[in-house]
mmCIF file of C-alpha atoms in Angstrom:
data_model
loop_
_atom_site.group_PDB
_atom_site.id
_atom_site.type_symbol
_atom_site.label_atom_id
_atom_site.label_comp_id
_atom_site.label_asym_id
_atom_site.label_seq_id
_atom_site.Cartn_x
_atom_site.Cartn_y
_atom_site.Cartn_z
ATOM 1 C CA UNK A 1 135.636 113.355 79.080
ATOM 2 C CA UNK A 2 135.522 115.831 82.133
ATOM 3 C CA UNK A 3 132.944 114.731 85.057
ATOM 4 C CA UNK A 4 133.169 117.806 87.181
ATOM 5 C CA UNK A 5 129.452 118.517 87.451
ATOM 6 C CA UNK A 6 128.194 118.153 91.070
ATOM 7 C CA UNK A 7 125.510 116.055 91.768
ATOM 8 C CA UNK A 8 122.468 116.212 94.100
ATOM 9 C CA UNK A 9 121.215 113.213 96.202
ATOM 10 C CA UNK A 10 117.819 111.572 95.307
ATOM 11 C CA UNK A 11 115.678 109.735 97.818
ATOM 12 C CA UNK A 12 116.267 106.578 95.528
ATOM 13 C CA UNK A 13 119.720 106.524 96.882
ATOM 14 C CA UNK A 14 121.288 107.660 93.652
ATOM 15 C CA UNK A 15 122.958 110.924 92.600
ATOM 16 C CA UNK A 16 121.637 113.137 89.899
ATOM 17 C CA UNK A 17 124.206 115.523 88.034
ATOM 18 C CA UNK A 18 123.133 119.242 88.452
ATOM 19 C CA UNK A 19 123.474 120.078 84.941
ATOM 20 C CA UNK A 20 121.927 117.920 82.037
ATOM 21 C CA UNK A 21 121.769 118.029 78.197
ATOM 22 C CA UNK A 22 118.067 117.983 76.979
ATOM 23 C CA UNK A 23 117.180 116.938 73.627
ATOM 24 C CA UNK A 24 113.653 118.403 73.293
ATOM 25 C CA UNK A 25 112.699 119.322 69.707
ATOM 26 C CA UNK A 26 115.768 117.798 68.314
ATOM 27 C CA UNK A 27 115.610 115.584 65.257
ATOM 28 C CA UNK A 28 117.322 112.156 65.374
ATOM 29 C CA UNK A 29 120.060 113.629 63.014
ATOM 30 C CA UNK A 30 120.627 116.527 65.464
ATOM 31 C CA UNK A 31 120.907 114.317 68.356
ATOM 32 C CA UNK A 32 123.357 112.155 66.635
ATOM 33 C CA UNK A 33 125.546 115.093 65.690
ATOM 34 C CA UNK A 34 125.227 117.153 69.029
ATOM 35 C CA UNK A 35 124.962 114.682 71.916
ATOM 36 C CA UNK A 36 128.501 113.491 71.352
ATOM 37 C CA UNK A 37 129.513 117.130 71.565
ATOM 38 C CA UNK A 38 127.701 117.403 74.932
ATOM 39 C CA UNK A 39 129.270 114.316 76.234
ATOM 40 C CA UNK A 40 132.610 115.635 75.102
ATOM 41 C CA UNK A 41 132.075 118.733 76.919
ATOM 42 C CA UNK A 42 131.354 116.902 80.221
ATOM 43 C CA UNK A 43 127.718 116.291 80.400
ATOM 44 C CA UNK A 44 126.753 112.968 81.734
ATOM 45 C CA UNK A 45 123.102 113.654 82.249
ATOM 46 C CA UNK A 46 120.853 113.097 79.227
ATOM 47 C CA UNK A 47 117.256 114.100 79.242
ATOM 48 C CA UNK A 48 114.940 112.575 76.527
ATOM 49 C CA UNK A 49 111.199 111.575 76.237
ATOM 50 C CA UNK A 50 108.945 109.297 74.242
ATOM 51 C CA UNK A 51 107.237 112.280 72.924
ATOM 52 C CA UNK A 52 110.566 113.620 71.753
ATOM 53 C CA UNK A 53 110.608 110.726 69.137
ATOM 54 C CA UNK A 54 114.569 110.599 69.390
ATOM 55 C CA UNK A 55 115.149 108.010 72.009
ATOM 56 C CA UNK A 56 116.668 105.702 69.439
ATOM 57 C CA UNK A 57 119.031 108.254 68.310
ATOM 58 C CA UNK A 58 119.913 108.938 72.041
ATOM 59 C CA UNK A 59 120.742 105.292 72.505
ATOM 60 C CA UNK A 60 122.644 105.193 69.128
ATOM 61 C CA UNK A 61 124.780 108.210 69.830
ATOM 62 C CA UNK A 62 125.722 107.023 73.498
ATOM 63 C CA UNK A 63 126.853 103.695 72.092
ATOM 64 C CA UNK A 64 128.903 105.366 69.250
ATOM 65 C CA UNK A 65 130.517 107.654 71.698
ATOM 66 C CA UNK A 66 131.843 104.785 73.716
ATOM 67 C CA UNK A 67 130.986 106.075 77.383
ATOM 68 C CA UNK A 68 130.155 103.566 80.032
ATOM 69 C CA UNK A 69 126.644 103.283 80.818
ATOM 70 C CA UNK A 70 127.269 103.419 84.374
ATOM 71 C CA UNK A 71 129.068 106.897 83.900
ATOM 72 C CA UNK A 72 125.754 108.394 82.678
ATOM 73 C CA UNK A 73 122.521 109.473 84.105
ATOM 74 C CA UNK A 74 119.859 109.110 81.555
ATOM 75 C CA UNK A 75 116.300 110.341 81.937
ATOM 76 C CA UNK A 76 113.154 109.694 79.843
ATOM 77 C CA UNK A 77 109.623 110.316 80.079
ATOM 78 C CA UNK A 78 106.239 108.523 79.341
ATOM 79 C CA UNK A 79 103.176 110.511 77.792
ATOM 80 C CA UNK A 80 99.677 110.103 79.006
ATOM 81 C CA UNK A 81 98.932 107.259 76.509
ATOM 82 C CA UNK A 82 101.201 105.075 78.581
ATOM 83 C CA UNK A 83 99.757 105.756 81.939
ATOM 84 C CA UNK A 84 97.163 102.948 82.561
ATOM 85 C CA UNK A 85 98.562 100.424 84.496
ATOM 86 C CA UNK A 86 98.788 97.509 82.130
ATOM 87 C CA UNK A 87 99.818 99.684 79.195
ATOM 88 C CA UNK A 88 102.582 101.414 81.471
ATOM 89 C CA UNK A 89 104.502 98.310 82.035
ATOM 90 C CA UNK A 90 104.592 97.427 78.351
ATOM 91 C CA UNK A 91 105.620 100.914 77.438
ATOM 92 C CA UNK A 92 108.485 100.947 79.973
ATOM 93 C CA UNK A 93 109.882 97.860 78.355
ATOM 94 C CA UNK A 94 109.401 99.467 74.939
ATOM 95 C CA UNK A 95 111.276 102.769 75.806
ATOM 96 C CA UNK A 96 114.357 100.707 77.195
ATOM 97 C CA UNK A 97 114.149 98.698 73.822
ATOM 98 C CA UNK A 98 114.329 101.971 71.912
ATOM 99 C CA UNK A 99 117.213 103.343 73.983
ATOM 100 C CA UNK A 100 118.818 99.900 73.888
ATOM 101 C CA UNK A 101 119.575 100.045 77.612
ATOM 102 C CA UNK A 102 118.725 97.665 80.494
ATOM 103 C CA UNK A 103 117.785 100.619 82.623
ATOM 104 C CA UNK A 104 117.031 104.413 82.900
ATOM 105 C CA UNK A 105 118.145 106.337 85.827
ATOM 106 C CA UNK A 106 115.077 108.407 85.942
ATOM 107 C CA UNK A 107 111.659 107.895 84.477
ATOM 108 C CA UNK A 108 109.019 110.675 84.646
ATOM 109 C CA UNK A 109 105.296 110.981 83.959
ATOM 110 C CA UNK A 110 105.573 113.753 81.346
ATOM 111 C CA UNK A 111 102.090 115.359 81.589
ATOM 112 C CA UNK A 112 99.541 115.874 84.308
ATOM 113 C CA UNK A 113 96.649 114.022 82.435
ATOM 114 C CA UNK A 114 95.124 110.722 81.893
ATOM 115 C CA UNK A 115 95.487 107.713 84.225
ATOM 116 C CA UNK A 116 98.461 108.623 86.321
ATOM 117 C CA UNK A 117 97.148 107.165 89.458
ATOM 118 C CA UNK A 118 97.092 103.600 88.439
ATOM 119 C CA UNK A 119 100.155 104.002 86.213
ATOM 120 C CA UNK A 120 102.117 105.045 89.511
ATOM 121 C CA UNK A 121 102.040 101.391 90.659
ATOM 122 C CA UNK A 122 103.693 100.338 87.321
ATOM 123 C CA UNK A 123 106.305 102.948 87.952
ATOM 124 C CA UNK A 124 107.084 101.423 91.278
ATOM 125 C CA UNK A 125 107.225 97.810 90.053
ATOM 126 C CA UNK A 126 109.712 99.072 87.474
ATOM 127 C CA UNK A 127 112.051 100.310 90.133
ATOM 128 C CA UNK A 128 111.783 97.007 92.015
ATOM 129 C CA UNK A 129 112.433 95.157 88.846
ATOM 130 C CA UNK A 130 115.719 97.288 88.297
ATOM 131 C CA UNK A 131 114.420 98.776 85.007
ATOM 132 C CA UNK A 132 114.383 102.266 86.608
ATOM 133 C CA UNK A 133 116.616 103.830 89.276
ATOM 134 C CA UNK A 134 114.152 106.705 90.287
ATOM 135 C CA UNK A 135 110.710 107.819 89.277
ATOM 136 C CA UNK A 136 109.066 111.226 89.370
ATOM 137 C CA UNK A 137 106.851 113.542 87.587
ATOM 138 C CA UNK A 138 106.824 116.506 85.122
ATOM 139 C CA UNK A 139 104.576 119.501 84.910
ATOM 140 C CA UNK A 140 102.356 118.206 87.765
ATOM 141 C CA UNK A 141 100.645 120.842 89.980
ATOM 142 C CA UNK A 142 100.407 120.198 93.736
ATOM 143 C CA UNK A 143 96.620 118.816 93.556
ATOM 144 C CA UNK A 144 97.449 116.323 91.280
ATOM 145 C CA UNK A 145 100.789 115.354 92.972
ATOM 146 C CA UNK A 146 98.379 114.684 95.976
ATOM 147 C CA UNK A 147 96.517 112.122 94.008
ATOM 148 C CA UNK A 148 99.643 110.159 93.403
ATOM 149 C CA UNK A 149 100.890 110.636 96.983
ATOM 150 C CA UNK A 150 97.500 109.136 98.230
ATOM 151 C CA UNK A 151 98.392 105.662 96.447
ATOM 152 C CA UNK A 152 102.279 105.919 96.391
ATOM 153 C CA UNK A 153 104.637 103.504 98.261
ATOM 154 C CA UNK A 154 107.492 105.118 96.502
ATOM 155 C CA UNK A 155 107.227 108.722 96.514
ATOM 156 C CA UNK A 156 108.424 110.981 93.587
ATOM 157 C CA UNK A 157 112.162 111.763 93.792
ATOM 158 C CA UNK A 158 112.076 114.536 91.108
ATOM 159 C CA UNK A 159 109.735 117.139 89.858
ATOM 160 C CA UNK A 160 110.372 118.759 86.478
ATOM 161 C CA UNK A 161 108.802 122.028 85.858
ATOM 162 C CA UNK A 162 109.538 125.513 84.595
ATOM 163 C CA UNK A 163 112.218 127.360 86.702
ATOM 164 C CA UNK A 164 113.753 130.444 85.763
ATOM 165 C CA UNK A 165 114.313 133.894 87.676
ATOM 166 C CA UNK A 166 110.871 134.826 86.650
ATOM 167 C CA UNK A 167 109.415 131.359 88.044
ATOM 168 C CA UNK A 168 111.483 130.380 90.859
ATOM 169 C CA UNK A 169 108.941 127.856 92.103
ATOM 170 C CA UNK A 170 109.200 128.657 95.676
ATOM 171 C CA UNK A 171 105.548 128.352 96.442
ATOM 172 C CA UNK A 172 105.417 124.827 94.854
ATOM 173 C CA UNK A 173 108.785 123.856 96.819
ATOM 174 C CA UNK A 174 106.973 124.882 100.036
ATOM 175 C CA UNK A 175 103.890 123.238 99.188
ATOM 176 C CA UNK A 176 105.859 120.005 98.855
ATOM 177 C CA UNK A 177 107.907 120.514 102.120
ATOM 178 C CA UNK A 178 104.620 120.822 103.741
ATOM 179 C CA UNK A 179 103.988 117.305 102.562
ATOM 180 C CA UNK A 180 107.075 115.942 103.786
ATOM 181 C CA UNK A 181 108.847 116.174 100.310
ATOM 182 C CA UNK A 182 111.300 118.893 100.827
ATOM 183 C CA UNK A 183 113.895 116.383 99.568
ATOM 184 C CA UNK A 184 112.388 116.226 96.211
ATOM 185 C CA UNK A 185 114.902 117.411 93.550
ATOM 186 C CA UNK A 186 113.588 120.020 91.232
ATOM 187 C CA UNK A 187 114.490 120.086 87.642
ATOM 188 C CA UNK A 188 114.062 123.227 85.571
ATOM 189 C CA UNK A 189 113.132 123.604 82.015
ATOM 190 C CA UNK A 190 113.206 127.043 80.250
ATOM 191 C CA UNK A 191 116.108 127.922 82.686
ATOM 192 C CA UNK A 192 117.066 130.920 80.415
ATOM 193 C CA UNK A 193 113.553 132.043 79.713
ATOM 194 C CA UNK A 194 113.295 130.134 76.404
ATOM 195 C CA UNK A 195 115.607 132.756 74.801
ATOM 196 C CA UNK A 196 113.924 135.845 76.411
ATOM 197 C CA UNK A 197 115.953 138.804 75.579
ATOM 198 C CA UNK A 198 114.384 140.930 78.425
ATOM 199 C CA UNK A 199 115.594 138.203 80.953
ATOM 200 C CA UNK A 200 119.177 138.225 79.625
ATOM 201 C CA UNK A 201 118.900 142.058 79.606
ATOM 202 C CA UNK A 202 118.099 142.371 83.400
ATOM 203 C CA UNK A 203 120.489 144.924 84.620
ATOM 204 C CA UNK A 204 121.054 142.860 87.716
ATOM 205 C CA UNK A 205 122.642 139.945 85.561
ATOM 206 C CA UNK A 206 124.845 142.445 83.672
ATOM 207 C CA UNK A 207 126.108 143.469 87.034
ATOM 208 C CA UNK A 208 126.799 140.199 88.383
ATOM 209 C CA UNK A 209 128.412 138.978 85.028
ATOM 210 C CA UNK A 210 130.800 141.887 85.294
ATOM 211 C CA UNK A 211 131.620 141.138 88.751
ATOM 212 C CA UNK A 212 132.327 137.416 88.416
ATOM 213 C CA UNK A 213 133.657 137.672 84.834
ATOM 214 C CA UNK A 214 130.735 135.451 83.518
ATOM 215 C CA UNK A 215 128.054 135.944 81.014
ATOM 216 C CA UNK A 216 124.409 136.848 82.308
ATOM 217 C CA UNK A 217 123.299 133.385 81.113
ATOM 218 C CA UNK A 218 126.045 131.783 83.204
ATOM 219 C CA UNK A 219 124.941 133.882 86.333
ATOM 220 C CA UNK A 220 121.303 132.625 85.681
ATOM 221 C CA UNK A 221 122.343 129.070 85.677
ATOM 222 C CA UNK A 222 124.567 129.469 88.714
ATOM 223 C CA UNK A 223 121.598 131.176 90.639
ATOM 224 C CA UNK A 224 119.464 128.016 89.531
ATOM 225 C CA UNK A 225 122.274 125.485 90.810
ATOM 226 C CA UNK A 226 122.438 127.296 94.213
ATOM 227 C CA UNK A 227 118.587 127.150 94.476
ATOM 228 C CA UNK A 228 119.107 123.272 94.280
ATOM 229 C CA UNK A 229 117.780 122.824 90.876
ATOM 230 C CA UNK A 230 119.082 120.519 87.913
ATOM 231 C CA UNK A 231 118.865 122.516 84.696
ATOM 232 C CA UNK A 232 118.830 121.781 81.021
ATOM 233 C CA UNK A 233 119.944 124.818 78.941
ATOM 234 C CA UNK A 234 118.960 124.041 75.422
ATOM 235 C CA UNK A 235 121.766 124.737 72.718
ATOM 236 C CA UNK A 236 123.104 122.961 69.615
ATOM 237 C CA UNK A 237 126.094 125.156 69.820
ATOM 238 C CA UNK A 238 129.273 123.438 71.123
ATOM 239 C CA UNK A 239 130.797 126.577 72.580
ATOM 240 C CA UNK A 240 127.503 127.418 74.446
ATOM 241 C CA UNK A 241 127.524 123.907 75.756
ATOM 242 C CA UNK A 242 130.998 124.517 77.314
ATOM 243 C CA UNK A 243 129.906 127.790 78.667
ATOM 244 C CA UNK A 244 126.817 126.465 80.281
ATOM 245 C CA UNK A 245 128.556 123.848 82.149
ATOM 246 C CA UNK A 246 131.128 126.466 83.262
ATOM 247 C CA UNK A 247 129.366 127.686 86.436
ATOM 248 C CA UNK A 248 130.990 125.808 89.090
ATOM 249 C CA UNK A 249 133.920 127.968 89.801
ATOM 250 C CA UNK A 250 132.069 131.085 91.331
ATOM 251 C CA UNK A 251 129.419 131.425 93.905
ATOM 252 C CA UNK A 252 126.686 134.099 94.434
ATOM 253 C CA UNK A 253 126.280 135.748 97.879
ATOM 254 C CA UNK A 254 123.165 135.278 100.003
ATOM 255 C CA UNK A 255 122.375 138.780 99.166
ATOM 256 C CA UNK A 256 122.771 138.348 95.293
ATOM 257 C CA UNK A 257 120.530 135.286 95.536
ATOM 258 C CA UNK A 258 117.945 137.108 97.338
ATOM 259 C CA UNK A 259 118.055 140.081 94.740
ATOM 260 C CA UNK A 260 117.299 137.431 92.025
ATOM 261 C CA UNK A 261 114.615 135.971 93.881
ATOM 262 C CA UNK A 262 113.068 139.392 94.410
ATOM 263 C CA UNK A 263 112.469 139.704 90.583
ATOM 264 C CA UNK A 264 108.676 139.772 89.520
ATOM 265 C CA UNK A 265 107.313 136.346 88.873
ATOM 266 C CA UNK A 266 105.578 135.558 85.726
ATOM 267 C CA UNK A 267 105.879 132.152 84.075
ATOM 268 C CA UNK A 268 106.425 131.651 80.416
ATOM 269 C CA UNK A 269 104.079 128.691 80.249
ATOM 270 C CA UNK A 270 100.777 127.832 82.295
ATOM 271 C CA UNK A 271 100.256 124.098 82.310
ATOM 272 C CA UNK A 272 96.382 123.902 81.689
ATOM 273 C CA UNK A 273 94.177 121.959 84.008
ATOM 274 C CA UNK A 274 92.541 120.164 81.020
ATOM 275 C CA UNK A 275 94.654 118.191 78.565
ATOM 276 C CA UNK A 276 95.493 119.875 75.127
ATOM 277 C CA UNK A 277 94.554 117.772 72.141
ATOM 278 C CA UNK A 278 98.251 116.979 71.265
ATOM 279 C CA UNK A 279 98.718 115.376 74.744
ATOM 280 C CA UNK A 280 95.851 112.901 74.343
ATOM 281 C CA UNK A 281 96.904 111.918 70.800
ATOM 282 C CA UNK A 282 98.130 108.399 70.433
ATOM 283 C CA UNK A 283 101.686 108.129 69.087
ATOM 284 C CA UNK A 284 103.452 105.382 67.499
ATOM 285 C CA UNK A 285 106.956 105.733 69.121
ATOM 286 C CA UNK A 286 108.157 102.794 66.976
ATOM 287 C CA UNK A 287 108.386 105.111 63.993
ATOM 288 C CA UNK A 288 111.841 106.711 64.801
ATOM 289 C CA UNK A 289 114.693 107.230 62.253
#
């Protein structure tokens, strides 16, 4: 198994691989078929979540592949039903049981709703207990991050949000830097615009792809890496897995990076202030194939 993916340092003292394999919207059967392909292609960073209902399959696929646990970086996420302090500790234990692991490398609060303020204490306790190596947030806007910072003794190490050339998150990064959190590592979902043909058809990416002998998708992923972001390009295609990880042998110039960052900004998804109904539903995560 190749391990040539660079890493970024986390404030927890650990390192996070710059490219990961996400299993969002994958069935357990798909996970058990395709996660081994990703591991074989050189991915060592796996991103799942309680709400994906495939943690059991992730743990099973990793065990079956035979890679040593210490050679992997595994992330999972808690949904708002798990945030209240007492519930949070129990649900961290439950997610470890589903994954069949003693610890996860990164645990995130998945959505910015519910009692995340009291739950943050349970996240910190899980780090001290060795159940979690690093903690962070997913989809949180700056004013809700501030609520957690007001009570945190361990600050978020990672923030997972939409990041792509149409949503570079420079404003959010600047806001965190103003709060002394310039060392937070950003992870980007929708890195290729959720399959947006218009993004892939941008003349700039065709130009740079021709210059470097890469595809437009590889140019976009390289831009994100040079921005300091971890990315999770979604694919069930083994050839695309290998292409997505083949971005570390060329480098965009400062001018080319600036040209990408000059593209008009229009996110594909706006996280609502109030919780959507699906976020507040109570799920039975024990019901997994």
